[in-house]
């Protein structure tokens, strides 16, 4: 999110937003550090909290970046399925080199770019996940090249450790999806199990064969989620449901209640959670503290991944279908995170 410098009158907001001419007022002449002093309107998550001439609000222009999640998911699913062709013996063993070639660019570079665009959209989970798996496929492709050129060989133990670590990382990602949707949770669970199957298959052909078929299911789930994101956004209605849920917050609260009954370690855990929630502003909403911070009484507490737009009375102009869709469909969100 870019913070634009704002000029009063018929000025501009950096990043492309244009501010219409504003009538002169006693407080309209002072502009500094991207702050505007004339009566400002505060909108939080699409809800208007009215005008107040005594507060300063930042004018923010969101980046016009379309949803990169389907690109990353399609790329991941394609290269995963292509690689499993050799593991299941559907194709000949040389398909591994074919998968490496596409893994370098489609599975690797395309996912890495999707991750970078997720960073622009301020979706931490999508950015980290896509960037990680994009880098995985690029590393896999380079490894295949080095092995084919007889530059070095990889020991079984090292191969098993690498695949096992990716399984653990994927399981951590799965925990984060508990706040998103069922299909995404299923995808990361199946993927974590796939990595562990392939780790076991380094020394046992049975697990390689089973992992190959399991990997085709993983690819199918990834393509389903990608197709849902594309079609639902294109038709502006749910065509393919992905099972929106937010069981993660409920599970986190349940864990906290459980730990509160465990002496010493549990109590320390709960105390640490309470202190860090309060420091991050994720704790219980306190109207007085929010009001003193400059937000209107009754406003919802600020939470991550919620679209907050600060505008002048007439508002900065947002151009581009991506921005229009982002504001209109923000409550629905993308399959991989916030819209």
mmCIF file of C-alpha atoms in Angstrom:
data_model
loop_
_atom_site.group_PDB
_atom_site.id
_atom_site.type_symbol
_atom_site.label_atom_id
_atom_site.label_comp_id
_atom_site.label_asym_id
_atom_site.label_seq_id
_atom_site.Cartn_x
_atom_site.Cartn_y
_atom_site.Cartn_z
ATOM 1 C CA UNK A 1 0.000 0.000 0.000
ATOM 2 C CA UNK A 2 1.513 3.280 -1.048
ATOM 3 C CA UNK A 3 1.221 6.437 1.022
ATOM 4 C CA UNK A 4 0.646 9.267 -1.416
ATOM 5 C CA UNK A 5 1.687 12.847 -0.937
ATOM 6 C CA UNK A 6 -1.439 14.940 -1.025
ATOM 7 C CA UNK A 7 -1.926 18.464 -2.272
ATOM 8 C CA UNK A 8 -4.919 20.579 -1.438
ATOM 9 C CA UNK A 9 -7.052 22.078 -4.137
ATOM 10 C CA UNK A 10 -6.857 20.331 -7.493
ATOM 11 C CA UNK A 11 -3.892 18.164 -6.520
ATOM 12 C CA UNK A 12 -2.821 14.584 -6.946
ATOM 13 C CA UNK A 13 -2.109 11.589 -4.754
ATOM 14 C CA UNK A 14 1.044 9.692 -5.677
ATOM 15 C CA UNK A 15 0.251 6.268 -7.096
ATOM 16 C CA UNK A 16 -2.328 7.501 -9.592
ATOM 17 C CA UNK A 17 -5.150 8.759 -7.369
ATOM 18 C CA UNK A 18 -6.503 12.194 -8.260
ATOM 19 C CA UNK A 19 -8.060 14.423 -5.642
ATOM 20 C CA UNK A 20 -10.826 16.695 -6.932
ATOM 21 C CA UNK A 21 -10.767 20.381 -6.141
ATOM 22 C CA UNK A 22 -11.556 21.026 -2.488
ATOM 23 C CA UNK A 23 -13.246 24.178 -1.182
ATOM 24 C CA UNK A 24 -10.972 26.355 0.884
ATOM 25 C CA UNK A 25 -11.328 26.040 4.646
ATOM 26 C CA UNK A 26 -9.413 27.308 7.684
ATOM 27 C CA UNK A 27 -7.538 24.018 7.970
ATOM 28 C CA UNK A 28 -7.085 23.284 4.272
ATOM 29 C CA UNK A 29 -3.820 25.141 3.813
ATOM 30 C CA UNK A 30 -1.506 22.864 5.761
ATOM 31 C CA UNK A 31 -0.160 19.754 4.071
ATOM 32 C CA UNK A 32 2.849 17.776 5.295
ATOM 33 C CA UNK A 33 4.228 14.228 5.371
ATOM 34 C CA UNK A 34 1.312 12.806 3.412
ATOM 35 C CA UNK A 35 -1.236 14.103 5.943
ATOM 36 C CA UNK A 36 -4.210 16.249 5.040
ATOM 37 C CA UNK A 37 -5.769 18.674 7.493
ATOM 38 C CA UNK A 38 -9.079 19.681 5.892
ATOM 39 C CA UNK A 39 -12.262 17.875 7.077
ATOM 40 C CA UNK A 40 -11.703 14.204 6.291
ATOM 41 C CA UNK A 41 -13.934 11.200 5.907
ATOM 42 C CA UNK A 42 -12.910 7.907 7.552
ATOM 43 C CA UNK A 43 -14.019 4.670 5.925
ATOM 44 C CA UNK A 44 -13.089 1.367 7.566
ATOM 45 C CA UNK A 45 -13.842 -1.869 5.713
ATOM 46 C CA UNK A 46 -16.378 -0.104 3.516
ATOM 47 C CA UNK A 47 -18.199 1.451 6.486
ATOM 48 C CA UNK A 48 -18.415 5.242 6.634
ATOM 49 C CA UNK A 49 -17.713 6.848 10.007
ATOM 50 C CA UNK A 50 -18.430 10.411 8.932
ATOM 51 C CA UNK A 51 -16.410 13.627 8.836
ATOM 52 C CA UNK A 52 -14.305 15.306 11.452
ATOM 53 C CA UNK A 53 -12.180 18.411 10.982
ATOM 54 C CA UNK A 54 -10.140 17.850 14.146
ATOM 55 C CA UNK A 55 -8.332 14.703 13.070
ATOM 56 C CA UNK A 56 -5.729 13.929 10.436
ATOM 57 C CA UNK A 57 -6.171 10.940 8.155
ATOM 58 C CA UNK A 58 -3.723 9.495 5.666
ATOM 59 C CA UNK A 59 -4.823 9.266 2.034
ATOM 60 C CA UNK A 60 -3.950 5.779 0.810
ATOM 61 C CA UNK A 61 -3.947 4.522 -2.782
ATOM 62 C CA UNK A 62 -3.991 0.726 -3.056
ATOM 63 C CA UNK A 63 -1.958 -0.957 -5.764
ATOM 64 C CA UNK A 64 -3.910 -2.093 -8.820
ATOM 65 C CA UNK A 65 -2.757 -5.725 -8.728
ATOM 66 C CA UNK A 66 -5.070 -8.486 -9.902
ATOM 67 C CA UNK A 67 -5.448 -11.696 -7.894
ATOM 68 C CA UNK A 68 -2.255 -13.773 -8.475
ATOM 69 C CA UNK A 69 -3.438 -16.844 -6.548
ATOM 70 C CA UNK A 70 -4.884 -18.788 -9.538
ATOM 71 C CA UNK A 71 -1.588 -18.414 -11.440
ATOM 72 C CA UNK A 72 0.385 -19.843 -8.540
ATOM 73 C CA UNK A 73 -2.075 -22.687 -7.941
ATOM 74 C CA UNK A 74 -2.343 -23.685 -11.603
ATOM 75 C CA UNK A 75 1.462 -23.633 -11.929
ATOM 76 C CA UNK A 76 1.889 -25.709 -8.780
ATOM 77 C CA UNK A 77 -0.755 -28.251 -9.808
ATOM 78 C CA UNK A 78 0.590 -28.653 -13.346
ATOM 79 C CA UNK A 79 4.202 -29.355 -12.406
ATOM 80 C CA UNK A 80 3.182 -31.579 -9.491
ATOM 81 C CA UNK A 81 1.034 -33.742 -11.765
ATOM 82 C CA UNK A 82 3.721 -33.835 -14.463
ATOM 83 C CA UNK A 83 6.336 -35.049 -11.980
ATOM 84 C CA UNK A 84 4.069 -37.786 -10.651
ATOM 85 C CA UNK A 85 3.726 -39.273 -14.132
ATOM 86 C CA UNK A 86 7.125 -40.940 -13.693
ATOM 87 C CA UNK A 87 6.462 -41.951 -10.071
ATOM 88 C CA UNK A 88 3.232 -43.740 -11.014
ATOM 89 C CA UNK A 89 4.797 -45.279 -14.155
ATOM 90 C CA UNK A 90 2.079 -43.642 -16.266
ATOM 91 C CA UNK A 91 4.938 -42.129 -18.245
ATOM 92 C CA UNK A 92 8.527 -43.274 -18.733
ATOM 93 C CA UNK A 93 11.199 -42.277 -16.172
ATOM 94 C CA UNK A 94 12.526 -39.513 -18.446
ATOM 95 C CA UNK A 95 9.428 -37.442 -17.637
ATOM 96 C CA UNK A 96 11.355 -36.280 -14.575
ATOM 97 C CA UNK A 97 13.554 -34.132 -16.821
ATOM 98 C CA UNK A 98 10.436 -32.813 -18.571
ATOM 99 C CA UNK A 99 8.966 -31.866 -15.198
ATOM 100 C CA UNK A 100 12.224 -30.134 -14.266
ATOM 101 C CA UNK A 101 12.090 -27.976 -17.403
ATOM 102 C CA UNK A 102 8.551 -26.796 -16.703
ATOM 103 C CA UNK A 103 9.340 -26.625 -12.992
ATOM 104 C CA UNK A 104 12.005 -24.015 -13.635
ATOM 105 C CA UNK A 105 9.650 -21.569 -15.348
ATOM 106 C CA UNK A 106 5.995 -22.440 -14.777
ATOM 107 C CA UNK A 107 6.172 -24.187 -11.433
ATOM 108 C CA UNK A 108 9.112 -22.090 -10.242
ATOM 109 C CA UNK A 109 9.237 -18.634 -11.799
ATOM 110 C CA UNK A 110 5.455 -18.231 -12.153
ATOM 111 C CA UNK A 111 4.895 -19.166 -8.498
ATOM 112 C CA UNK A 112 7.716 -16.891 -7.377
ATOM 113 C CA UNK A 113 6.125 -13.995 -9.262
ATOM 114 C CA UNK A 114 2.736 -14.845 -7.755
ATOM 115 C CA UNK A 115 4.364 -14.646 -4.332
ATOM 116 C CA UNK A 116 5.846 -11.235 -5.094
ATOM 117 C CA UNK A 117 2.434 -9.956 -6.211
ATOM 118 C CA UNK A 118 0.899 -11.336 -3.015
ATOM 119 C CA UNK A 119 3.433 -9.216 -1.125
ATOM 120 C CA UNK A 120 2.085 -6.187 -3.016
ATOM 121 C CA UNK A 121 -1.441 -7.165 -1.997
ATOM 122 C CA UNK A 122 -0.258 -7.435 1.629
ATOM 123 C CA UNK A 123 -1.182 -11.116 1.855
ATOM 124 C CA UNK A 124 1.637 -12.526 3.978
ATOM 125 C CA UNK A 125 0.457 -16.133 3.844
ATOM 126 C CA UNK A 126 0.043 -16.204 0.059
ATOM 127 C CA UNK A 127 3.353 -14.407 -0.448
ATOM 128 C CA UNK A 128 5.347 -16.795 1.730
ATOM 129 C CA UNK A 129 3.653 -19.953 0.406
ATOM 130 C CA UNK A 130 3.916 -19.153 -3.312
ATOM 131 C CA UNK A 131 7.471 -17.818 -2.993
ATOM 132 C CA UNK A 132 8.540 -20.917 -1.059
ATOM 133 C CA UNK A 133 7.120 -23.464 -3.486
ATOM 134 C CA UNK A 134 8.307 -21.431 -6.465
ATOM 135 C CA UNK A 135 11.824 -21.547 -5.036
ATOM 136 C CA UNK A 136 11.368 -25.286 -4.372
ATOM 137 C CA UNK A 137 10.614 -25.997 -8.033
ATOM 138 C CA UNK A 138 13.495 -23.848 -9.247
ATOM 139 C CA UNK A 139 15.826 -25.655 -6.849
ATOM 140 C CA UNK A 140 14.473 -29.023 -7.982
ATOM 141 C CA UNK A 141 15.054 -28.110 -11.635
ATOM 142 C CA UNK A 142 18.645 -27.010 -11.013
ATOM 143 C CA UNK A 143 19.277 -30.174 -9.000
ATOM 144 C CA UNK A 144 18.083 -32.335 -11.890
ATOM 145 C CA UNK A 145 20.420 -30.475 -14.257
ATOM 146 C CA UNK A 146 23.418 -30.937 -11.959
ATOM 147 C CA UNK A 147 22.679 -34.640 -11.432
ATOM 148 C CA UNK A 148 22.179 -35.226 -15.179
ATOM 149 C CA UNK A 149 25.523 -33.519 -15.843
ATOM 150 C CA UNK A 150 27.220 -35.815 -13.288
ATOM 151 C CA UNK A 151 28.404 -32.799 -11.288
ATOM 152 C CA UNK A 152 27.429 -34.506 -8.052
ATOM 153 C CA UNK A 153 25.085 -37.110 -6.587
ATOM 154 C CA UNK A 154 22.625 -36.736 -3.708
ATOM 155 C CA UNK A 155 22.754 -39.232 -0.854
ATOM 156 C CA UNK A 156 19.573 -40.955 0.254
ATOM 157 C CA UNK A 157 19.717 -39.500 3.752
ATOM 158 C CA UNK A 158 20.063 -35.952 2.446
ATOM 159 C CA UNK A 159 17.169 -36.482 0.025
ATOM 160 C CA UNK A 160 14.976 -37.856 2.795
ATOM 161 C CA UNK A 161 15.841 -34.968 5.105
ATOM 162 C CA UNK A 162 15.050 -32.378 2.430
ATOM 163 C CA UNK A 163 11.645 -33.906 1.648
ATOM 164 C CA UNK A 164 10.813 -34.358 5.338
ATOM 165 C CA UNK A 165 11.613 -30.708 6.085
ATOM 166 C CA UNK A 166 9.354 -29.588 3.251
ATOM 167 C CA UNK A 167 6.617 -31.754 4.752
ATOM 168 C CA UNK A 168 7.027 -30.021 8.119
ATOM 169 C CA UNK A 169 6.985 -26.574 6.485
ATOM 170 C CA UNK A 170 3.851 -27.507 4.544
ATOM 171 C CA UNK A 171 2.146 -28.668 7.743
ATOM 172 C CA UNK A 172 2.849 -25.247 9.304
ATOM 173 C CA UNK A 173 1.261 -23.620 6.250
ATOM 174 C CA UNK A 174 -1.730 -25.931 6.703
ATOM 175 C CA UNK A 175 -2.325 -24.550 10.202
ATOM 176 C CA UNK A 176 -2.554 -21.047 8.739
ATOM 177 C CA UNK A 177 -5.205 -22.195 6.238
ATOM 178 C CA UNK A 178 -7.581 -23.087 9.092
ATOM 179 C CA UNK A 179 -8.632 -19.441 8.984
ATOM 180 C CA UNK A 180 -9.274 -19.497 5.215
ATOM 181 C CA UNK A 181 -11.202 -22.389 3.638
ATOM 182 C CA UNK A 182 -11.573 -26.167 3.737
ATOM 183 C CA UNK A 183 -10.194 -26.827 0.244
ATOM 184 C CA UNK A 184 -6.968 -24.988 1.003
ATOM 185 C CA UNK A 185 -6.566 -26.870 4.288
ATOM 186 C CA UNK A 186 -7.123 -30.149 2.438
ATOM 187 C CA UNK A 187 -4.546 -29.164 -0.183
ATOM 188 C CA UNK A 188 -1.789 -28.432 2.334
ATOM 189 C CA UNK A 189 -2.585 -31.527 4.394
ATOM 190 C CA UNK A 190 -2.380 -33.761 1.328
ATOM 191 C CA UNK A 191 0.813 -32.021 0.224
ATOM 192 C CA UNK A 192 2.496 -32.491 3.611
ATOM 193 C CA UNK A 193 1.659 -36.213 3.501
ATOM 194 C CA UNK A 194 2.967 -36.362 -0.082
ATOM 195 C CA UNK A 195 6.363 -34.999 0.960
ATOM 196 C CA UNK A 196 6.613 -37.588 3.722
ATOM 197 C CA UNK A 197 5.574 -40.372 1.321
ATOM 198 C CA UNK A 198 8.248 -39.309 -1.149
ATOM 199 C CA UNK A 199 10.791 -39.189 1.692
ATOM 200 C CA UNK A 200 9.923 -42.800 2.538
ATOM 201 C CA UNK A 201 9.995 -43.649 -1.170
ATOM 202 C CA UNK A 202 13.669 -42.748 -1.474
ATOM 203 C CA UNK A 203 14.444 -46.248 -0.251
ATOM 204 C CA UNK A 204 11.141 -48.046 -0.920
ATOM 205 C CA UNK A 205 9.524 -48.201 -4.367
ATOM 206 C CA UNK A 206 6.086 -48.894 -2.843
ATOM 207 C CA UNK A 207 5.961 -45.447 -1.228
ATOM 208 C CA UNK A 208 7.153 -43.798 -4.439
ATOM 209 C CA UNK A 209 4.312 -45.414 -6.404
ATOM 210 C CA UNK A 210 1.749 -44.559 -3.742
ATOM 211 C CA UNK A 211 3.112 -41.040 -3.463
ATOM 212 C CA UNK A 212 2.780 -40.648 -7.224
ATOM 213 C CA UNK A 213 -0.942 -41.381 -7.185
ATOM 214 C CA UNK A 214 -1.348 -39.275 -4.054
ATOM 215 C CA UNK A 215 0.413 -36.408 -5.853
ATOM 216 C CA UNK A 216 -2.115 -36.520 -8.685
ATOM 217 C CA UNK A 217 -4.865 -35.957 -6.125
ATOM 218 C CA UNK A 218 -2.886 -33.023 -4.704
ATOM 219 C CA UNK A 219 -2.594 -31.498 -8.180
ATOM 220 C CA UNK A 220 -6.332 -31.968 -8.758
ATOM 221 C CA UNK A 221 -7.233 -30.155 -5.536
ATOM 222 C CA UNK A 222 -4.858 -27.291 -6.429
ATOM 223 C CA UNK A 223 -6.469 -26.916 -9.854
ATOM 224 C CA UNK A 224 -9.966 -26.987 -8.324
ATOM 225 C CA UNK A 225 -9.109 -24.088 -5.993
ATOM 226 C CA UNK A 226 -7.489 -22.152 -8.843
ATOM 227 C CA UNK A 227 -10.513 -22.735 -11.077
ATOM 228 C CA UNK A 228 -12.822 -21.623 -8.262
ATOM 229 C CA UNK A 229 -10.876 -18.398 -7.808
ATOM 230 C CA UNK A 230 -10.976 -17.609 -11.538
ATOM 231 C CA UNK A 231 -14.613 -18.564 -12.176
ATOM 232 C CA UNK A 232 -16.063 -17.075 -8.997
ATOM 233 C CA UNK A 233 -14.307 -13.785 -9.668
ATOM 234 C CA UNK A 234 -15.200 -13.772 -13.363
ATOM 235 C CA UNK A 235 -18.904 -14.531 -12.873
ATOM 236 C CA UNK A 236 -19.193 -12.463 -9.672
ATOM 237 C CA UNK A 237 -20.941 -15.359 -7.943
ATOM 238 C CA UNK A 238 -19.981 -18.691 -6.384
ATOM 239 C CA UNK A 239 -19.622 -21.241 -9.155
ATOM 240 C CA UNK A 240 -17.256 -23.605 -7.334
ATOM 241 C CA UNK A 241 -17.528 -23.510 -3.512
ATOM 242 C CA UNK A 242 -14.309 -23.865 -1.533
ATOM 243 C CA UNK A 243 -15.763 -24.167 1.973
ATOM 244 C CA UNK A 244 -15.090 -20.824 3.642
ATOM 245 C CA UNK A 245 -14.497 -21.214 7.368
ATOM 246 C CA UNK A 246 -12.583 -19.691 10.260
ATOM 247 C CA UNK A 247 -12.022 -22.612 12.582
ATOM 248 C CA UNK A 248 -8.474 -21.403 13.275
ATOM 249 C CA UNK A 249 -9.564 -18.664 15.675
ATOM 250 C CA UNK A 250 -11.856 -21.076 17.524
ATOM 251 C CA UNK A 251 -9.064 -23.648 17.811
ATOM 252 C CA UNK A 252 -6.638 -20.979 19.041
ATOM 253 C CA UNK A 253 -9.098 -19.922 21.758
ATOM 254 C CA UNK A 254 -9.662 -23.551 22.741
ATOM 255 C CA UNK A 255 -5.898 -24.100 23.008
ATOM 256 C CA UNK A 256 -5.621 -21.046 25.226
ATOM 257 C CA UNK A 257 -8.415 -22.286 27.511
ATOM 258 C CA UNK A 258 -6.741 -25.697 27.724
ATOM 259 C CA UNK A 259 -3.313 -24.245 28.492
ATOM 260 C CA UNK A 260 -4.831 -22.069 31.215
ATOM 261 C CA UNK A 261 -5.419 -25.292 33.204
ATOM 262 C CA UNK A 262 -1.805 -26.450 32.914
ATOM 263 C CA UNK A 263 0.330 -25.228 35.836
ATOM 264 C CA UNK A 264 3.446 -23.105 35.243
ATOM 265 C CA UNK A 265 4.067 -23.772 31.523
ATOM 266 C CA UNK A 266 0.406 -23.291 30.579
ATOM 267 C CA UNK A 267 0.045 -20.158 32.703
ATOM 268 C CA UNK A 268 3.206 -18.701 31.189
ATOM 269 C CA UNK A 269 1.856 -19.451 27.701
ATOM 270 C CA UNK A 270 -1.465 -17.712 28.399
ATOM 271 C CA UNK A 271 0.250 -14.691 29.955
ATOM 272 C CA UNK A 272 2.592 -14.383 26.967
ATOM 273 C CA UNK A 273 -0.361 -14.604 24.552
ATOM 274 C CA UNK A 274 -2.285 -11.920 26.454
ATOM 275 C CA UNK A 275 0.659 -9.535 26.548
ATOM 276 C CA UNK A 276 1.507 -9.961 22.871
ATOM 277 C CA UNK A 277 -2.150 -9.696 21.789
ATOM 278 C CA UNK A 278 -2.430 -6.433 23.673
ATOM 279 C CA UNK A 279 0.800 -5.087 22.179
ATOM 280 C CA UNK A 280 -0.334 -6.027 18.654
ATOM 281 C CA UNK A 281 -3.831 -4.611 19.131
ATOM 282 C CA UNK A 282 -5.448 -8.032 18.686
ATOM 283 C CA UNK A 283 -6.890 -8.211 22.168
ATOM 284 C CA UNK A 284 -10.316 -7.189 23.450
ATOM 285 C CA UNK A 285 -11.568 -3.982 21.860
ATOM 286 C CA UNK A 286 -11.355 -0.985 24.206
ATOM 287 C CA UNK A 287 -13.379 1.984 22.962
ATOM 288 C CA UNK A 288 -11.448 4.530 25.020
ATOM 289 C CA UNK A 289 -8.060 3.425 23.677
ATOM 290 C CA UNK A 290 -9.311 3.464 20.083
ATOM 291 C CA UNK A 291 -10.828 6.908 20.541
ATOM 292 C CA UNK A 292 -7.587 8.267 21.996
ATOM 293 C CA UNK A 293 -5.725 6.781 19.038
ATOM 294 C CA UNK A 294 -7.852 8.926 16.720
ATOM 295 C CA UNK A 295 -10.481 6.435 15.536
ATOM 296 C CA UNK A 296 -14.229 7.128 15.881
ATOM 297 C CA UNK A 297 -16.019 5.561 18.818
ATOM 298 C CA UNK A 298 -17.806 2.385 17.766
ATOM 299 C CA UNK A 299 -15.391 1.585 14.945
ATOM 300 C CA UNK A 300 -14.309 -2.012 14.615
ATOM 301 C CA UNK A 301 -10.788 -2.735 15.930
ATOM 302 C CA UNK A 302 -8.132 -2.812 13.224
ATOM 303 C CA UNK A 303 -7.181 -6.355 12.310
ATOM 304 C CA UNK A 304 -4.773 -7.727 9.701
ATOM 305 C CA UNK A 305 -5.940 -8.141 6.090
ATOM 306 C CA UNK A 306 -8.953 -5.810 6.395
ATOM 307 C CA UNK A 307 -9.226 -3.171 3.696
ATOM 308 C CA UNK A 308 -8.986 0.254 5.336
ATOM 309 C CA UNK A 309 -9.408 3.242 3.047
ATOM 310 C CA UNK A 310 -8.781 6.794 4.234
ATOM 311 C CA UNK A 311 -10.072 9.446 1.877
ATOM 312 C CA UNK A 312 -10.739 13.145 1.519
ATOM 313 C CA UNK A 313 -14.431 14.187 1.421
ATOM 314 C CA UNK A 314 -14.769 13.479 -2.302
ATOM 315 C CA UNK A 315 -12.245 10.617 -2.065
ATOM 316 C CA UNK A 316 -9.192 9.749 -4.126
ATOM 317 C CA UNK A 317 -10.183 8.321 -7.489
ATOM 318 C CA UNK A 318 -9.505 4.606 -7.917
ATOM 319 C CA UNK A 319 -9.137 3.477 -11.509
ATOM 320 C CA UNK A 320 -8.872 -0.080 -12.776
ATOM 321 C CA UNK A 321 -11.107 -3.132 -12.480
ATOM 322 C CA UNK A 322 -8.715 -4.811 -10.037
ATOM 323 C CA UNK A 323 -9.179 -2.022 -7.480
ATOM 324 C CA UNK A 324 -12.948 -1.874 -8.024
ATOM 325 C CA UNK A 325 -13.248 -5.636 -7.512
ATOM 326 C CA UNK A 326 -10.943 -5.517 -4.499
ATOM 327 C CA UNK A 327 -13.108 -2.970 -2.701
ATOM 328 C CA UNK A 328 -16.428 -4.540 -3.698
ATOM 329 C CA UNK A 329 -15.523 -8.150 -2.959
ATOM 330 C CA UNK A 330 -13.166 -7.600 -0.024
ATOM 331 C CA UNK A 331 -15.484 -9.429 2.449
ATOM 332 C CA UNK A 332 -15.510 -12.539 0.224
ATOM 333 C CA UNK A 333 -11.779 -12.654 -0.367
ATOM 334 C CA UNK A 334 -9.605 -14.793 -2.585
ATOM 335 C CA UNK A 335 -9.183 -18.524 -1.992
ATOM 336 C CA UNK A 336 -5.619 -17.974 -0.803
ATOM 337 C CA UNK A 337 -6.301 -14.973 1.440
ATOM 338 C CA UNK A 338 -7.696 -11.438 1.383
ATOM 339 C CA UNK A 339 -9.105 -10.248 -1.932
#
